[in-house]
Amino acid sequence: MTEPVKAYYDALRFIYRQWDLPQMDPKSLNASVVKQHYQQLSQRYGYAVIPTEVNISNRAMDLISQPGVLDNAIGLLEMNTENYPASPTAFSQLGDAYLKKGDHSKAIVYYKKAFALNPGSQSIKAKLIGASENR
């Protein structure tokens, strides 16, 4: 009875083989490439498909750690805040990226938005205070 399970799994992998973003050079991974990929999926399957918050967040965090692609990571994180406007994590991560870029004023703006969405978060509060003090 395990063969049908594997067959279903293989069939779904075949049908949705283009679902995930392809692996690419970090310098070419940006928000417009991701939006185009998901627009193509939406057209193909007949309903709006948006990337998961975690998937884009993970890709952006990988980019942040690499030299020369911080702006691409910021673009992905901005897309996350557009797709998930009620997510304090999305705004906090965007604040982290701007802080890494050295733009304290934008980091503070996004930390404030994250804190407004989750006023009980001590980590966001600490980031906000830290960014304000290092201005």
Tab-separated table of N, CA and C in Angstrom:
chain	number	residue	atom	x	y	z
A	1	MET	N	0.810	-1.211	0.000
A	1	MET	CA	0.000	0.000	0.000
A	1	MET	C	0.848	1.268	0.000
A	2	THR	N	2.150	1.140	0.059
A	2	THR	CA	2.964	2.349	0.044
A	2	THR	C	3.213	2.869	-1.362
A	3	GLU	N	3.017	2.055	-2.379
A	3	GLU	CA	3.244	2.514	-3.753
A	3	GLU	C	2.302	3.641	-4.153
A	4	PRO	N	1.006	3.571	-3.830
A	4	PRO	CA	0.136	4.699	-4.224
A	4	PRO	C	0.550	6.018	-3.563
A	5	VAL	N	1.015	5.960	-2.339
A	5	VAL	CA	1.437	7.178	-1.652
A	5	VAL	C	2.610	7.804	-2.392
A	6	LYS	N	3.585	7.000	-2.730
A	6	LYS	CA	4.735	7.508	-3.480
A	6	LYS	C	4.303	8.012	-4.854
A	7	ALA	N	3.381	7.333	-5.485
A	7	ALA	CA	2.902	7.760	-6.804
A	7	ALA	C	2.203	9.115	-6.713
A	8	TYR	N	1.391	9.320	-5.678
A	8	TYR	CA	0.737	10.628	-5.492
A	8	TYR	C	1.778	11.725	-5.285
A	9	TYR	N	2.735	11.423	-4.451
A	9	TYR	CA	3.799	12.383	-4.170
A	9	TYR	C	4.561	12.734	-5.445
A	10	ASP	N	4.946	11.733	-6.214
A	10	ASP	CA	5.660	11.980	-7.464
A	10	ASP	C	4.807	12.763	-8.453
A	11	ALA	N	3.519	12.448	-8.506
A	11	ALA	CA	2.626	13.164	-9.421
A	11	ALA	C	2.507	14.639	-9.040
A	12	LEU	N	2.361	14.915	-7.760
A	12	LEU	CA	2.270	16.313	-7.324
A	12	LEU	C	3.570	17.058	-7.574
A	13	ARG	N	4.693	16.403	-7.344
A	13	ARG	CA	5.984	17.031	-7.645
A	13	ARG	C	6.109	17.316	-9.137
A	14	PHE	N	5.578	16.446	-9.973
A	14	PHE	CA	5.638	16.648	-11.419
A	14	PHE	C	4.719	17.798	-11.840
A	15	ILE	N	3.512	17.810	-11.330
A	15	ILE	CA	2.545	18.844	-11.709
A	15	ILE	C	3.018	20.226	-11.261
A	16	TYR	N	3.557	20.310	-10.065
A	16	TYR	CA	3.982	21.590	-9.494
A	16	TYR	C	5.506	21.759	-9.528
A	17	ARG	N	6.161	21.205	-10.529
A	17	ARG	CA	7.630	21.223	-10.593
A	17	ARG	C	8.205	22.619	-10.705
A	18	GLN	N	7.445	23.557	-11.206
A	18	GLN	CA	7.944	24.925	-11.345
A	18	GLN	C	7.474	25.832	-10.215
A	19	TRP	N	6.950	25.261	-9.161
A	19	TRP	CA	6.381	26.060	-8.076
A	19	TRP	C	7.451	26.866	-7.344
A	20	ASP	N	8.509	26.223	-6.952
A	20	ASP	CA	9.554	26.905	-6.181
A	20	ASP	C	10.392	27.804	-7.077
A	21	LEU	N	10.949	28.814	-6.456
A	21	LEU	CA	11.886	29.670	-7.183
A	21	LEU	C	13.089	28.854	-7.599
A	22	PRO	N	13.557	29.053	-8.803
A	22	PRO	CA	14.758	28.317	-9.200
A	22	PRO	C	15.983	28.838	-8.451
A	23	GLN	N	16.965	27.970	-8.293
A	23	GLN	CA	18.219	28.391	-7.687
A	23	GLN	C	18.933	29.310	-8.670
A	24	MET	N	19.417	30.430	-8.177
A	24	MET	CA	20.083	31.379	-9.060
A	24	MET	C	21.173	32.115	-8.310
A	25	ASP	N	21.962	32.816	-9.072
A	25	ASP	CA	23.028	33.637	-8.528
A	25	ASP	C	22.410	34.703	-7.623
A	26	PRO	N	22.946	34.913	-6.422
A	26	PRO	CA	22.374	35.906	-5.509
A	26	PRO	C	22.269	37.311	-6.103
A	27	LYS	N	23.172	37.648	-7.006
A	27	LYS	CA	23.124	38.987	-7.596
A	27	LYS	C	21.933	39.162	-8.522
A	28	SER	N	21.378	38.071	-9.033
A	28	SER	CA	20.239	38.185	-9.933
A	28	SER	C	18.905	37.944	-9.230
A	29	LEU	N	18.940	37.549	-7.954
A	29	LEU	CA	17.712	37.344	-7.193
A	29	LEU	C	17.267	38.670	-6.603
A	30	ASN	N	16.148	39.184	-7.094
A	30	ASN	CA	15.609	40.435	-6.577
A	30	ASN	C	14.084	40.367	-6.598
A	31	ALA	N	13.443	41.410	-6.111
A	31	ALA	CA	11.992	41.408	-5.978
A	31	ALA	C	11.286	41.289	-7.324
A	32	SER	N	11.810	41.907	-8.353
A	32	SER	CA	11.125	41.844	-9.647
A	32	SER	C	11.165	40.428	-10.224
A	33	VAL	N	12.261	39.716	-10.036
A	33	VAL	CA	12.359	38.325	-10.499
A	33	VAL	C	11.352	37.456	-9.754
A	34	VAL	N	11.254	37.658	-8.456
A	34	VAL	CA	10.325	36.869	-7.641
A	34	VAL	C	8.884	37.187	-8.024
A	35	LYS	N	8.562	38.463	-8.180
A	35	LYS	CA	7.197	38.844	-8.574
A	35	LYS	C	6.833	38.248	-9.926
A	36	GLN	N	7.759	38.283	-10.867
A	36	GLN	CA	7.511	37.725	-12.190
A	36	GLN	C	7.249	36.220	-12.092
A	37	HIS	N	8.036	35.525	-11.296
A	37	HIS	CA	7.857	34.081	-11.121
A	37	HIS	C	6.455	33.776	-10.595
A	38	TYR	N	6.023	34.506	-9.582
A	38	TYR	CA	4.722	34.228	-8.984
A	38	TYR	C	3.564	34.728	-9.848
A	39	GLN	N	3.772	35.735	-10.668
A	39	GLN	CA	2.750	36.136	-11.638
A	39	GLN	C	2.550	35.039	-12.680
A	40	GLN	N	3.649	34.429	-13.117
A	40	GLN	CA	3.554	33.322	-14.069
A	40	GLN	C	2.806	32.137	-13.452
A	41	LEU	N	3.084	31.846	-12.184
A	41	LEU	CA	2.353	30.778	-11.507
A	41	LEU	C	0.870	31.113	-11.414
A	42	SER	N	0.557	32.363	-11.103
A	42	SER	CA	-0.841	32.782	-10.997
A	42	SER	C	-1.564	32.602	-12.326
A	43	GLN	N	-0.905	32.981	-13.406
A	43	GLN	CA	-1.509	32.811	-14.729
A	43	GLN	C	-1.677	31.330	-15.064
A	44	ARG	N	-0.683	30.547	-14.747
A	44	ARG	CA	-0.714	29.126	-15.085
A	44	ARG	C	-1.816	28.383	-14.340
A	45	TYR	N	-1.995	28.685	-13.045
A	45	TYR	CA	-2.938	27.934	-12.233
A	45	TYR	C	-4.288	28.627	-12.066
A	46	GLY	N	-4.409	29.853	-12.516
A	46	GLY	CA	-5.710	30.510	-12.525
A	46	GLY	C	-6.146	31.137	-11.216
A	47	TYR	N	-5.246	31.331	-10.296
A	47	TYR	CA	-5.564	32.031	-9.050
A	47	TYR	C	-4.311	32.737	-8.567
A	48	ALA	N	-4.497	33.708	-7.691
A	48	ALA	CA	-3.369	34.506	-7.214
A	48	ALA	C	-2.460	33.655	-6.326
A	49	VAL	N	-1.205	33.593	-6.702
A	49	VAL	CA	-0.206	32.862	-5.938
A	49	VAL	C	0.823	33.882	-5.466
A	50	ILE	N	1.046	33.917	-4.159
A	50	ILE	CA	2.082	34.793	-3.612
A	50	ILE	C	3.067	33.925	-2.836
A	51	PRO	N	4.294	34.375	-2.754
A	51	PRO	CA	5.282	33.573	-2.023
A	51	PRO	C	4.982	33.578	-0.529
A	52	THR	N	5.352	32.505	0.128
A	52	THR	CA	5.159	32.466	1.569
A	52	THR	C	6.130	33.438	2.233
A	53	GLU	N	5.707	33.958	3.339
A	53	GLU	CA	6.535	34.913	4.071
A	53	GLU	C	7.869	34.290	4.473
A	54	VAL	N	7.826	33.073	4.947
A	54	VAL	CA	9.039	32.412	5.416
A	54	VAL	C	10.007	32.156	4.264
A	55	ASN	N	9.488	31.741	3.105
A	55	ASN	CA	10.346	31.465	1.955
A	55	ASN	C	11.121	32.720	1.542
A	56	ILE	N	10.417	33.837	1.414
A	56	ILE	CA	11.072	35.082	1.005
A	56	ILE	C	11.989	35.583	2.105
A	57	SER	N	11.566	35.444	3.338
A	57	SER	CA	12.393	35.863	4.464
A	57	SER	C	13.714	35.082	4.486
A	58	ASN	N	13.632	33.786	4.275
A	58	ASN	CA	14.848	32.960	4.269
A	58	ASN	C	15.779	33.353	3.133
A	59	ARG	N	15.207	33.586	1.956
A	59	ARG	CA	16.041	34.009	0.818
A	59	ARG	C	16.702	35.353	1.117
A	60	ALA	N	15.934	36.278	1.694
A	60	ALA	CA	16.473	37.604	2.006
A	60	ALA	C	17.565	37.519	3.061
A	61	MET	N	17.376	36.687	4.076
A	61	MET	CA	18.389	36.546	5.113
A	61	MET	C	19.682	35.958	4.541
A	62	ASP	N	19.548	35.062	3.567
A	62	ASP	CA	20.748	34.546	2.889
A	62	ASP	C	21.463	35.659	2.142
A	63	LEU	N	20.692	36.542	1.496
A	63	LEU	CA	21.295	37.640	0.735
A	63	LEU	C	21.979	38.649	1.648
A	64	ILE	N	21.384	38.918	2.801
A	64	ILE	CA	21.945	39.899	3.724
A	64	ILE	C	23.358	39.513	4.143
A	65	SER	N	23.588	38.222	4.263
A	65	SER	CA	24.900	37.764	4.724
A	65	SER	C	25.959	37.772	3.616
A	66	GLN	N	25.563	38.076	2.385
A	66	GLN	CA	26.514	38.079	1.277
A	66	GLN	C	26.837	39.515	0.862
A	67	PRO	N	28.065	39.769	0.506
A	67	PRO	CA	28.443	41.138	0.136
A	67	PRO	C	27.858	41.551	-1.214
A	68	GLY	N	27.434	42.809	-1.283
A	68	GLY	CA	27.007	43.389	-2.545
A	68	GLY	C	25.562	43.163	-2.941
A	69	VAL	N	24.791	42.452	-2.148
A	69	VAL	CA	23.402	42.198	-2.532
A	69	VAL	C	22.409	42.620	-1.439
A	70	LEU	N	22.832	43.525	-0.578
A	70	LEU	CA	21.958	43.988	0.497
A	70	LEU	C	20.704	44.663	-0.048
A	71	ASP	N	20.841	45.433	-1.125
A	71	ASP	CA	19.669	46.095	-1.706
A	71	ASP	C	18.668	45.082	-2.262
A	72	ASN	N	19.152	43.962	-2.803
A	72	ASN	CA	18.246	42.910	-3.274
A	72	ASN	C	17.474	42.319	-2.099
A	73	ALA	N	18.152	42.114	-0.980
A	73	ALA	CA	17.500	41.586	0.217
A	73	ALA	C	16.444	42.565	0.718
A	74	ILE	N	16.757	43.842	0.696
A	74	ILE	CA	15.795	44.858	1.138
A	74	ILE	C	14.562	44.831	0.241
A	75	GLY	N	14.770	44.691	-1.053
A	75	GLY	CA	13.637	44.607	-1.981
A	75	GLY	C	12.740	43.414	-1.681
A	76	LEU	N	13.341	42.271	-1.363
A	76	LEU	CA	12.551	41.091	-1.016
A	76	LEU	C	11.781	41.302	0.286
A	77	LEU	N	12.444	41.913	1.268
A	77	LEU	CA	11.776	42.147	2.546
A	77	LEU	C	10.672	43.188	2.416
A	78	GLU	N	10.857	44.174	1.550
A	78	GLU	CA	9.778	45.138	1.294
A	78	GLU	C	8.580	44.439	0.660
A	79	MET	N	8.862	43.502	-0.241
A	79	MET	CA	7.786	42.724	-0.852
A	79	MET	C	7.041	41.921	0.222
A	80	ASN	N	7.765	41.397	1.188
A	80	ASN	CA	7.136	40.662	2.285
A	80	ASN	C	6.193	41.556	3.085
A	81	THR	N	6.598	42.803	3.324
A	81	THR	CA	5.719	43.701	4.084
A	81	THR	C	4.473	44.072	3.271
A	82	GLU	N	4.610	44.092	1.952
A	82	GLU	CA	3.433	44.352	1.109
A	82	GLU	C	2.485	43.155	1.103
A	83	ASN	N	3.051	41.959	1.024
A	83	ASN	CA	2.230	40.745	0.985
A	83	ASN	C	1.658	40.370	2.346
A	84	TYR	N	2.361	40.731	3.404
A	84	TYR	CA	1.951	40.368	4.764
A	84	TYR	C	1.988	41.604	5.670
A	85	PRO	N	1.053	42.552	5.450
A	85	PRO	CA	1.096	43.817	6.199
A	85	PRO	C	0.779	43.681	7.692
A	86	ALA	N	0.304	42.537	8.125
A	86	ALA	CA	0.013	42.338	9.546
A	86	ALA	C	1.104	41.545	10.248
A	87	SER	N	2.241	41.361	9.591
A	87	SER	CA	3.317	40.559	10.163
A	87	SER	C	4.376	41.440	10.823
A	88	PRO	N	4.490	41.366	12.137
A	88	PRO	CA	5.556	42.128	12.789
A	88	PRO	C	6.943	41.621	12.406
A	89	THR	N	7.048	40.345	12.109
A	89	THR	CA	8.334	39.764	11.713
A	89	THR	C	8.834	40.386	10.417
A	90	ALA	N	7.936	40.549	9.450
A	90	ALA	CA	8.332	41.129	8.161
A	90	ALA	C	8.882	42.537	8.349
A	91	PHE	N	8.217	43.352	9.149
A	91	PHE	CA	8.671	44.725	9.371
A	91	PHE	C	9.955	44.758	10.201
A	92	SER	N	10.070	43.870	11.174
A	92	SER	CA	11.270	43.825	11.996
A	92	SER	C	12.489	43.417	11.168
A	93	GLN	N	12.323	42.438	10.296
A	93	GLN	CA	13.439	42.009	9.451
A	93	GLN	C	13.842	43.106	8.462
A	94	LEU	N	12.860	43.846	7.966
A	94	LEU	CA	13.180	44.963	7.082
A	94	LEU	C	13.947	46.032	7.855
A	95	GLY	N	13.568	46.265	9.097
A	95	GLY	CA	14.325	47.183	9.946
A	95	GLY	C	15.747	46.706	10.158
A	96	ASP	N	15.913	45.404	10.366
A	96	ASP	CA	17.260	44.833	10.523
A	96	ASP	C	18.117	45.087	9.281
A	97	ALA	N	17.506	44.906	8.113
A	97	ALA	CA	18.254	45.100	6.861
A	97	ALA	C	18.671	46.556	6.696
A	98	TYR	N	17.759	47.487	7.008
A	98	TYR	CA	18.120	48.906	6.896
A	98	TYR	C	19.173	49.288	7.924
A	99	LEU	N	19.110	48.672	9.090
A	99	LEU	CA	20.126	48.941	10.108
A	99	LEU	C	21.491	48.459	9.623
A	100	LYS	N	21.513	47.296	9.002
A	100	LYS	CA	22.768	46.775	8.461
A	100	LYS	C	23.297	47.694	7.358
A	101	LYS	N	22.382	48.300	6.620
A	101	LYS	CA	22.773	49.217	5.555
A	101	LYS	C	23.280	50.539	6.124
A	102	GLY	N	22.934	50.814	7.364
A	102	GLY	CA	23.366	52.053	8.012
A	102	GLY	C	22.316	53.145	7.976
A	103	ASP	N	21.108	52.827	7.534
A	103	ASP	CA	20.010	53.793	7.457
A	103	ASP	C	19.161	53.661	8.725
A	104	HIS	N	19.604	54.339	9.777
A	104	HIS	CA	18.940	54.213	11.081
A	104	HIS	C	17.525	54.775	11.060
A	105	SER	N	17.288	55.850	10.319
A	105	SER	CA	15.949	56.443	10.318
A	105	SER	C	14.918	55.497	9.711
A	106	LYS	N	15.263	54.821	8.611
A	106	LYS	CA	14.323	53.855	8.032
A	106	LYS	C	14.176	52.639	8.932
A	107	ALA	N	15.253	52.211	9.548
A	107	ALA	CA	15.178	51.072	10.466
A	107	ALA	C	14.211	51.383	11.600
A	108	ILE	N	14.289	52.591	12.139
A	108	ILE	CA	13.404	52.991	13.227
A	108	ILE	C	11.950	52.982	12.779
A	109	VAL	N	11.687	53.484	11.563
A	109	VAL	CA	10.318	53.495	11.025
A	109	VAL	C	9.747	52.078	10.988
A	110	TYR	N	10.542	51.137	10.487
A	110	TYR	CA	10.044	49.760	10.370
A	110	TYR	C	9.977	49.052	11.721
A	111	TYR	N	10.880	49.361	12.621
A	111	TYR	CA	10.769	48.800	13.969
A	111	TYR	C	9.517	49.330	14.669
A	112	LYS	N	9.198	50.592	14.452
A	112	LYS	CA	7.971	51.150	15.056
A	112	LYS	C	6.738	50.449	14.508
A	113	LYS	N	6.724	50.179	13.202
A	113	LYS	CA	5.581	49.461	12.616
A	113	LYS	C	5.488	48.056	13.197
A	114	ALA	N	6.629	47.385	13.327
A	114	ALA	CA	6.640	46.033	13.897
A	114	ALA	C	6.153	46.057	15.340
A	115	PHE	N	6.605	47.043	16.099
A	115	PHE	CA	6.207	47.144	17.500
A	115	PHE	C	4.727	47.470	17.631
A	116	ALA	N	4.189	48.272	16.711
A	116	ALA	CA	2.759	48.578	16.731
A	116	ALA	C	1.926	47.322	16.465
A	117	LEU	N	2.453	46.431	15.640
A	117	LEU	CA	1.745	45.188	15.342
A	117	LEU	C	1.878	44.163	16.468
A	118	ASN	N	2.956	44.264	17.240
A	118	ASN	CA	3.188	43.340	18.349
A	118	ASN	C	3.776	44.112	19.525
A	119	PRO	N	2.916	44.870	20.245
A	119	PRO	CA	3.428	45.729	21.312
A	119	PRO	C	4.040	44.984	22.499
A	120	GLY	N	3.813	43.694	22.607
A	120	GLY	CA	4.373	42.938	23.714
A	120	GLY	C	5.756	42.374	23.437
A	121	SER	N	6.273	42.579	22.254
A	121	SER	CA	7.555	41.986	21.883
A	121	SER	C	8.718	42.776	22.484
A	122	GLN	N	9.431	42.125	23.371
A	122	GLN	CA	10.590	42.767	23.996
A	122	GLN	C	11.768	42.857	23.026
A	123	SER	N	11.872	41.895	22.102
A	123	SER	CA	12.998	41.926	21.159
A	123	SER	C	12.850	43.086	20.173
A	124	ILE	N	11.629	43.331	19.710
A	124	ILE	CA	11.421	44.463	18.800
A	124	ILE	C	11.644	45.773	19.548
A	125	LYS	N	11.180	45.820	20.780
A	125	LYS	CA	11.378	47.016	21.594
A	125	LYS	C	12.877	47.291	21.789
A	126	ALA	N	13.634	46.247	22.044
A	126	ALA	CA	15.088	46.401	22.226
A	126	ALA	C	15.756	46.874	20.939
A	127	LYS	N	15.309	46.347	19.794
A	127	LYS	CA	15.858	46.791	18.509
A	127	LYS	C	15.546	48.257	18.264
A	128	LEU	N	14.334	48.654	18.591
A	128	LEU	CA	13.907	50.050	18.411
A	128	LEU	C	14.734	50.975	19.289
A	129	ILE	N	14.926	50.610	20.514
A	129	ILE	CA	15.728	51.429	21.429
A	129	ILE	C	17.173	51.486	20.954
A	130	GLY	N	17.710	50.347	20.563
A	130	GLY	CA	19.089	50.293	20.094
A	130	GLY	C	19.309	51.153	18.849
A	131	ALA	N	18.374	51.092	17.908
A	131	ALA	CA	18.498	51.887	16.677
A	131	ALA	C	18.366	53.368	16.994
A	132	SER	N	17.504	53.722	17.933
A	132	SER	CA	17.320	55.132	18.302
A	132	SER	C	18.548	55.698	19.010
A	133	GLU	N	19.189	54.884	19.838
A	133	GLU	CA	20.354	55.350	20.580
A	133	GLU	C	21.586	55.482	19.682
A	134	ASN	N	21.683	54.636	18.672
A	134	ASN	CA	22.858	54.655	17.792
A	134	ASN	C	22.708	55.592	16.605
A	135	ARG	N	21.733	56.394	16.616
A	135	ARG	CA	21.449	57.304	15.523
A	135	ARG	C	22.511	58.289	15.308
